[in-house]
mmCIF file of N, CA and C in Angstrom:
data_model
loop_
_atom_site.group_PDB
_atom_site.id
_atom_site.type_symbol
_atom_site.label_atom_id
_atom_site.label_comp_id
_atom_site.label_asym_id
_atom_site.label_seq_id
_atom_site.Cartn_x
_atom_site.Cartn_y
_atom_site.Cartn_z
ATOM 1 N N MET I 391 22.241 55.391 176.376
ATOM 2 C CA MET I 391 20.990 54.679 175.359
ATOM 3 C C MET I 391 21.841 55.108 173.730
ATOM 4 N N GLU I 392 21.615 54.252 172.987
ATOM 5 C CA GLU I 392 22.100 54.874 171.243
ATOM 6 C C GLU I 392 21.506 55.939 171.053
ATOM 7 N N GLY I 393 22.027 56.838 170.066
ATOM 8 C CA GLY I 393 21.204 57.357 169.499
ATOM 9 C C GLY I 393 20.869 58.756 170.845
ATOM 10 N N GLU I 394 20.217 59.762 170.258
ATOM 11 C CA GLU I 394 19.918 60.626 170.607
ATOM 12 C C GLU I 394 18.264 60.459 171.438
ATOM 13 N N CYS I 395 17.924 59.993 172.625
ATOM 14 C CA CYS I 395 16.924 60.324 173.069
ATOM 15 C C CYS I 395 16.761 61.887 173.951
ATOM 16 N N PRO I 396 15.134 62.051 172.860
ATOM 17 C CA PRO I 396 14.499 62.771 173.659
ATOM 18 C C PRO I 396 14.735 63.543 175.133
ATOM 19 N N SER I 397 14.626 63.755 175.769
ATOM 20 C CA SER I 397 14.584 64.359 177.309
ATOM 21 C C SER I 397 12.987 64.101 177.607
ATOM 22 N N LYS I 398 11.890 64.234 176.496
ATOM 23 C CA LYS I 398 10.503 63.360 177.599
ATOM 24 C C LYS I 398 10.825 62.418 177.410
ATOM 25 N N ASP I 399 11.715 61.173 176.401
ATOM 26 C CA ASP I 399 11.412 59.893 176.333
ATOM 27 C C ASP I 399 12.389 59.264 177.418
ATOM 28 N N ARG I 400 13.302 60.579 178.083
ATOM 29 C CA ARG I 400 14.165 60.265 179.398
ATOM 30 C C ARG I 400 13.480 60.548 180.453
ATOM 31 N N ASP I 401 13.190 61.412 180.636
ATOM 32 C CA ASP I 401 11.900 61.442 182.148
ATOM 33 C C ASP I 401 10.682 60.446 182.160
ATOM 34 N N ARG I 402 9.908 60.409 180.797
ATOM 35 C CA ARG I 402 9.247 59.091 180.819
ATOM 36 C C ARG I 402 9.531 58.063 181.900
ATOM 37 N N LEU I 403 10.856 57.061 180.956
ATOM 38 C CA LEU I 403 11.282 56.279 181.168
ATOM 39 C C LEU I 403 11.719 56.574 182.670
ATOM 40 N N ARG I 404 12.476 57.033 183.256
ATOM 41 C CA ARG I 404 12.793 57.484 184.902
ATOM 42 C C ARG I 404 11.724 57.263 185.686
ATOM 43 N N ARG I 405 9.847 58.073 185.319
ATOM 44 C CA ARG I 405 9.319 57.762 186.263
ATOM 45 C C ARG I 405 8.388 56.398 186.152
ATOM 46 N N ARG I 406 8.578 55.674 185.155
ATOM 47 C CA ARG I 406 8.046 53.537 185.051
ATOM 48 C C ARG I 406 9.017 53.618 186.036
ATOM 49 N N PHE I 407 10.061 53.384 185.440
ATOM 50 C CA PHE I 407 11.085 52.406 186.360
ATOM 51 C C PHE I 407 11.168 53.139 187.668
ATOM 52 N N LEU I 408 10.783 54.075 188.124
ATOM 53 C CA LEU I 408 10.483 54.081 189.469
ATOM 54 C C LEU I 408 8.615 53.694 190.305
ATOM 55 N N THR I 409 8.211 53.788 189.409
ATOM 56 C CA THR I 409 6.919 53.055 189.813
ATOM 57 C C THR I 409 6.878 51.518 189.798
ATOM 58 N N ILE I 410 7.495 51.003 188.587
ATOM 59 C CA ILE I 410 7.820 49.745 188.700
ATOM 60 C C ILE I 410 8.854 49.255 189.613
ATOM 61 N N ALA I 411 9.347 49.760 190.514
ATOM 62 C CA ALA I 411 10.292 49.598 191.422
ATOM 63 C C ALA I 411 9.620 49.611 192.781
ATOM 64 N N GLU I 412 8.319 50.815 193.140
ATOM 65 C CA GLU I 412 7.909 50.796 194.110
ATOM 66 C C GLU I 412 6.798 49.844 193.985
ATOM 67 N N TYR I 413 6.037 49.463 193.499
ATOM 68 C CA TYR I 413 4.943 49.230 193.295
ATOM 69 C C TYR I 413 4.854 47.781 192.301
ATOM 70 N N GLY I 414 5.950 47.274 191.765
ATOM 71 C CA GLY I 414 6.023 46.109 191.146
ATOM 72 C C GLY I 414 5.592 46.283 189.914
ATOM 73 N N GLU I 415 5.433 44.971 188.923
ATOM 74 C CA GLU I 415 5.828 44.723 187.175
ATOM 75 C C GLU I 415 4.409 44.885 187.508
ATOM 76 N N ARG I 416 3.360 44.735 187.796
ATOM 77 C CA ARG I 416 1.807 44.631 187.734
ATOM 78 C C ARG I 416 1.431 46.153 187.518
ATOM 79 N N ALA I 417 2.041 47.419 187.865
ATOM 80 C CA ALA I 417 1.802 48.699 187.914
ATOM 81 C C ALA I 417 2.263 49.055 186.449
ATOM 82 N N GLY I 418 3.226 48.368 185.701
ATOM 83 C CA GLY I 418 3.134 48.814 184.207
ATOM 84 C C GLY I 418 2.169 48.190 183.427
ATOM 85 N N THR I 419 1.773 49.335 182.602
ATOM 86 C CA THR I 419 0.994 48.744 181.231
ATOM 87 C C THR I 419 1.490 48.399 180.131
ATOM 88 N N GLN I 420 0.641 47.702 178.868
ATOM 89 C CA GLN I 420 1.053 47.578 177.956
ATOM 90 C C GLN I 420 1.864 48.955 177.217
ATOM 91 N N GLN I 421 1.305 49.939 177.798
ATOM 92 C CA GLN I 421 2.339 51.071 176.862
ATOM 93 C C GLN I 421 3.482 51.559 177.388
ATOM 94 N N THR I 422 3.694 50.696 178.503
ATOM 95 C CA THR I 422 5.125 51.419 179.456
ATOM 96 C C THR I 422 5.826 50.213 179.580
ATOM 97 N N PHE I 423 5.748 49.066 179.870
ATOM 98 C CA PHE I 423 6.306 47.904 180.365
ATOM 99 C C PHE I 423 5.664 46.298 179.249
ATOM 100 N N LYS I 424 6.728 46.084 178.648
ATOM 101 C CA LYS I 424 6.273 44.854 177.372
ATOM 102 C C LYS I 424 6.826 43.849 177.926
ATOM 103 N N HIS I 425 6.061 42.482 177.743
ATOM 104 C CA HIS I 425 7.156 41.401 177.254
ATOM 105 C C HIS I 425 6.927 41.251 175.825
ATOM 106 N N GLU I 426 8.712 40.838 175.723
ATOM 107 C CA GLU I 426 9.034 41.310 173.945
ATOM 108 C C GLU I 426 9.161 39.460 173.731
ATOM 109 N N ARG I 427 10.008 39.164 174.098
ATOM 110 C CA ARG I 427 9.879 37.628 173.671
ATOM 111 C C ARG I 427 10.751 36.796 173.980
ATOM 112 N N GLY I 428 10.638 35.717 174.550
ATOM 113 C CA GLY I 428 11.326 35.261 175.691
ATOM 114 C C GLY I 428 11.455 35.427 177.306
ATOM 115 N N SER I 429 12.891 35.664 177.502
ATOM 116 C CA SER I 429 13.132 36.490 178.854
ATOM 117 C C SER I 429 13.039 37.335 178.759
ATOM 118 N N ILE I 430 13.072 38.315 177.365
ATOM 119 C CA ILE I 430 13.056 39.498 177.203
ATOM 120 C C ILE I 430 11.706 40.262 177.455
ATOM 121 N N HIS I 431 12.250 41.568 177.708
ATOM 122 C CA HIS I 431 10.573 42.442 178.415
ATOM 123 C C HIS I 431 11.318 43.981 177.628
ATOM 124 N N ALA I 432 10.923 45.286 177.593
ATOM 125 C CA ALA I 432 10.736 46.321 177.588
ATOM 126 C C ALA I 432 10.065 47.360 178.131
ATOM 127 N N PHE I 433 10.753 48.571 178.994
ATOM 128 C CA PHE I 433 10.254 49.742 179.009
ATOM 129 C C PHE I 433 9.790 50.875 177.996
ATOM 130 N N LYS I 434 8.977 51.292 177.637
ATOM 131 C CA LYS I 434 8.885 51.969 176.801
ATOM 132 C C LYS I 434 8.477 53.309 177.039
ATOM 133 N N SER I 435 9.015 54.266 176.143
ATOM 134 C CA SER I 435 8.607 55.808 175.916
ATOM 135 C C SER I 435 8.713 56.089 174.373
ATOM 136 N N ASP I 436 7.656 56.511 173.768
ATOM 137 C CA ASP I 436 7.457 56.575 172.173
ATOM 138 C C ASP I 436 8.174 56.098 171.623
ATOM 139 N N GLN I 437 9.344 56.126 170.885
ATOM 140 C CA GLN I 437 10.104 55.473 170.095
ATOM 141 C C GLN I 437 11.305 54.418 171.022
ATOM 142 N N ALA I 438 11.777 55.570 172.095
ATOM 143 C CA ALA I 438 12.656 54.717 173.579
ATOM 144 C C ALA I 438 12.728 53.542 173.766
ATOM 145 N N ARG I 439 12.893 52.625 174.118
ATOM 146 C CA ARG I 439 13.300 50.949 174.570
ATOM 147 C C ARG I 439 14.732 50.902 174.996
ATOM 148 N N VAL I 440 13.765 50.130 176.667
ATOM 149 C CA VAL I 440 14.981 49.847 177.363
ATOM 150 C C VAL I 440 14.792 47.996 177.638
ATOM 151 N N ALA I 441 16.038 47.259 177.402
ATOM 152 C CA ALA I 441 15.509 45.711 177.278
ATOM 153 C C ALA I 441 15.664 45.413 178.817
ATOM 154 N N ALA I 442 15.100 44.504 179.206
ATOM 155 C CA ALA I 442 15.584 43.854 180.336
ATOM 156 C C ALA I 442 15.046 42.631 180.512
ATOM 157 N N PHE I 443 15.772 41.906 181.513
ATOM 158 C CA PHE I 443 15.125 40.422 181.915
ATOM 159 C C PHE I 443 15.247 40.670 183.892
ATOM 160 N N ARG I 444 14.264 39.548 184.244
ATOM 161 C CA ARG I 444 14.264 39.460 185.248
ATOM 162 C C ARG I 444 15.339 38.220 186.065
ATOM 163 N N THR I 445 15.810 38.106 187.074
ATOM 164 C CA THR I 445 16.294 36.934 187.956
ATOM 165 C C THR I 445 15.724 36.821 189.232
ATOM 166 N N GLY I 446 14.864 36.117 189.612
ATOM 167 C CA GLY I 446 14.295 36.250 191.053
ATOM 168 C C GLY I 446 13.426 37.545 191.021
ATOM 169 N N ASP I 447 13.892 38.299 191.868
ATOM 170 C CA ASP I 447 13.191 39.354 191.970
ATOM 171 C C ASP I 447 13.607 40.929 191.265
ATOM 172 N N THR I 448 14.781 40.415 190.939
ATOM 173 C CA THR I 448 15.615 41.617 190.141
ATOM 174 C C THR I 448 15.410 41.899 188.982
ATOM 175 N N TRP I 449 15.561 42.987 188.131
ATOM 176 C CA TRP I 449 15.258 43.242 187.026
ATOM 177 C C TRP I 449 16.227 43.528 186.678
ATOM 178 N N LEU I 450 16.992 43.563 185.695
ATOM 179 C CA LEU I 450 18.101 43.946 185.353
ATOM 180 C C LEU I 450 18.197 44.796 183.743
ATOM 181 N N LEU I 451 18.853 46.072 183.629
ATOM 182 C CA LEU I 451 18.393 46.276 182.405
ATOM 183 C C LEU I 451 19.621 45.783 181.478
ATOM 184 N N THR I 452 19.545 45.861 180.143
ATOM 185 C CA THR I 452 19.987 45.109 178.933
ATOM 186 C C THR I 452 21.109 46.605 178.336
ATOM 187 N N HIS I 453 20.046 46.989 177.530
ATOM 188 C CA HIS I 453 20.705 48.207 176.867
ATOM 189 C C HIS I 453 19.622 48.918 176.082
ATOM 190 N N GLY I 454 19.544 50.453 175.939
ATOM 191 C CA GLY I 454 18.429 51.326 175.341
ATOM 192 C C GLY I 454 18.286 51.152 173.682
ATOM 193 N N PHE I 455 17.918 51.633 173.088
ATOM 194 C CA PHE I 455 17.499 52.330 171.809
ATOM 195 C C PHE I 455 16.693 52.510 171.285
ATOM 196 N N LEU I 456 16.739 53.596 170.112
ATOM 197 C CA LEU I 456 15.472 54.338 169.773
ATOM 198 C C LEU I 456 14.694 53.323 168.639
ATOM 199 N N LYS I 457 13.664 52.808 168.646
ATOM 200 C CA LYS I 457 12.872 52.081 168.012
ATOM 201 C C LYS I 457 12.272 53.133 166.764
ATOM 202 N N LYS I 458 12.306 52.328 165.466
ATOM 203 C CA LYS I 458 11.889 53.091 164.583
ATOM 204 C C LYS I 458 10.900 52.562 163.331
ATOM 205 N N SER I 459 11.006 51.205 163.665
ATOM 206 C CA SER I 459 9.475 50.781 163.042
ATOM 207 C C SER I 459 9.025 49.827 164.010
ATOM 208 N N GLY I 460 7.555 49.533 162.961
ATOM 209 C CA GLY I 460 6.618 48.626 163.945
ATOM 210 C C GLY I 460 7.555 47.849 164.672
ATOM 211 N N THR I 461 8.436 46.782 164.138
ATOM 212 C CA THR I 461 8.958 45.934 165.360
ATOM 213 C C THR I 461 10.161 46.164 165.865
ATOM 214 N N TRP I 462 10.643 45.450 166.876
ATOM 215 C CA TRP I 462 12.121 45.766 166.953
ATOM 216 C C TRP I 462 12.715 45.166 166.137
ATOM 217 N N PRO I 463 14.225 45.626 166.671
ATOM 218 C CA PRO I 463 15.480 45.154 165.479
ATOM 219 C C PRO I 463 15.893 43.995 165.723
ATOM 220 N N ARG I 464 15.780 43.155 164.853
ATOM 221 C CA ARG I 464 16.438 41.517 164.749
ATOM 222 C C ARG I 464 17.535 41.662 166.309
ATOM 223 N N ASN I 465 18.619 42.343 165.337
ATOM 224 C CA ASN I 465 20.072 42.510 166.497
ATOM 225 C C ASN I 465 19.579 43.312 167.404
ATOM 226 N N GLN I 466 18.991 44.221 167.761
ATOM 227 C CA GLN I 466 18.487 44.783 169.311
ATOM 228 C C GLN I 466 17.866 43.525 170.175
ATOM 229 N N LEU I 467 17.228 42.911 169.940
ATOM 230 C CA LEU I 467 16.685 41.370 170.610
ATOM 231 C C LEU I 467 17.883 40.303 170.809
ATOM 232 N N LEU I 468 18.942 40.503 169.731
ATOM 233 C CA LEU I 468 19.790 39.605 169.837
ATOM 234 C C LEU I 468 20.450 39.955 171.454
ATOM 235 N N ARG I 469 21.273 40.944 171.262
ATOM 236 C CA ARG I 469 22.173 41.813 171.914
ATOM 237 C C ARG I 469 21.492 41.705 173.584
ATOM 238 N N ALA I 470 20.387 41.564 173.415
ATOM 239 C CA ALA I 470 19.607 41.653 174.855
ATOM 240 C C ALA I 470 19.430 40.328 175.546
ATOM 241 N N GLU I 471 19.401 38.987 174.528
ATOM 242 C CA GLU I 471 19.639 37.850 174.905
ATOM 243 C C GLU I 471 21.107 37.595 175.126
ATOM 244 N N ARG I 472 21.912 37.986 174.198
ATOM 245 C CA ARG I 472 23.462 37.929 174.323
ATOM 246 C C ARG I 472 24.080 38.346 176.353
ATOM 247 N N ILE I 473 23.574 39.914 176.008
ATOM 248 C CA ILE I 473 23.003 40.438 177.912
ATOM 249 C C ILE I 473 22.953 39.334 178.493
ATOM 250 N N ARG I 474 21.995 39.220 178.604
ATOM 251 C CA ARG I 474 21.358 38.013 179.510
ATOM 252 C C ARG I 474 21.923 36.749 179.971
ATOM 253 N N ALA I 475 22.679 36.785 178.909
ATOM 254 C CA ALA I 475 23.181 34.935 178.501
ATOM 255 C C ALA I 475 24.698 34.822 179.336
ATOM 256 N N GLU I 476 25.074 35.877 178.921
ATOM 257 C CA GLU I 476 26.356 37.035 179.732
ATOM 258 C C GLU I 476 26.131 36.658 181.269
ATOM 259 N N HIS I 477 25.404 37.140 181.394
ATOM 260 C CA HIS I 477 25.339 37.749 182.843
ATOM 261 C C HIS I 477 25.053 36.712 183.911
ATOM 262 N N LEU I 478 24.103 35.915 183.296
ATOM 263 C CA LEU I 478 23.725 34.555 183.663
ATOM 264 C C LEU I 478 24.826 33.569 183.830
ATOM 265 N N THR I 479 25.628 33.460 182.782
ATOM 266 C CA THR I 479 26.715 32.118 183.247
ATOM 267 C C THR I 479 27.543 32.911 184.294
ATOM 268 N N ARG I 480 28.214 34.541 184.154
ATOM 269 C CA ARG I 480 29.033 35.038 184.970
ATOM 270 C C ARG I 480 28.373 35.342 186.370
ATOM 271 N N GLU I 481 27.221 34.684 186.937
ATOM 272 C CA GLU I 481 26.620 34.538 187.562
ATOM 273 C C GLU I 481 26.178 32.821 188.701
ATOM 274 N N GLY I 482 26.264 32.353 187.468
ATOM 275 C CA GLY I 482 26.754 31.191 187.714
ATOM 276 C C GLY I 482 25.272 30.138 187.571
ATOM 277 N N LEU I 483 24.345 31.012 186.982
ATOM 278 C CA LEU I 483 23.159 30.997 186.895
ATOM 279 C C LEU I 483 22.490 29.973 185.461
ATOM 280 N N GLN I 484 23.400 29.874 185.009
ATOM 281 C CA GLN I 484 23.363 29.150 183.834
ATOM 282 C C GLN I 484 24.033 27.517 183.409
#
């Protein structure tokens, strides 16, 4: 994750990944897992964000960052979308 992510946020994110992996995305609440834009979703913990997208039944994480304002930085959304597009092209899904 870019920047220093506090250990409490890392621990919360780890628990949220495991909960959603075990019980499905509906186990995530708006405070823990959120649709951001297009195909991009996010795992959240305080200021820490991990961008993700879905292919079939699989969630893929693109990158993490610390969010410092009320909205996602545009460059972080574009980065997540670029990583998604690269993955889909490489896998022949796009």
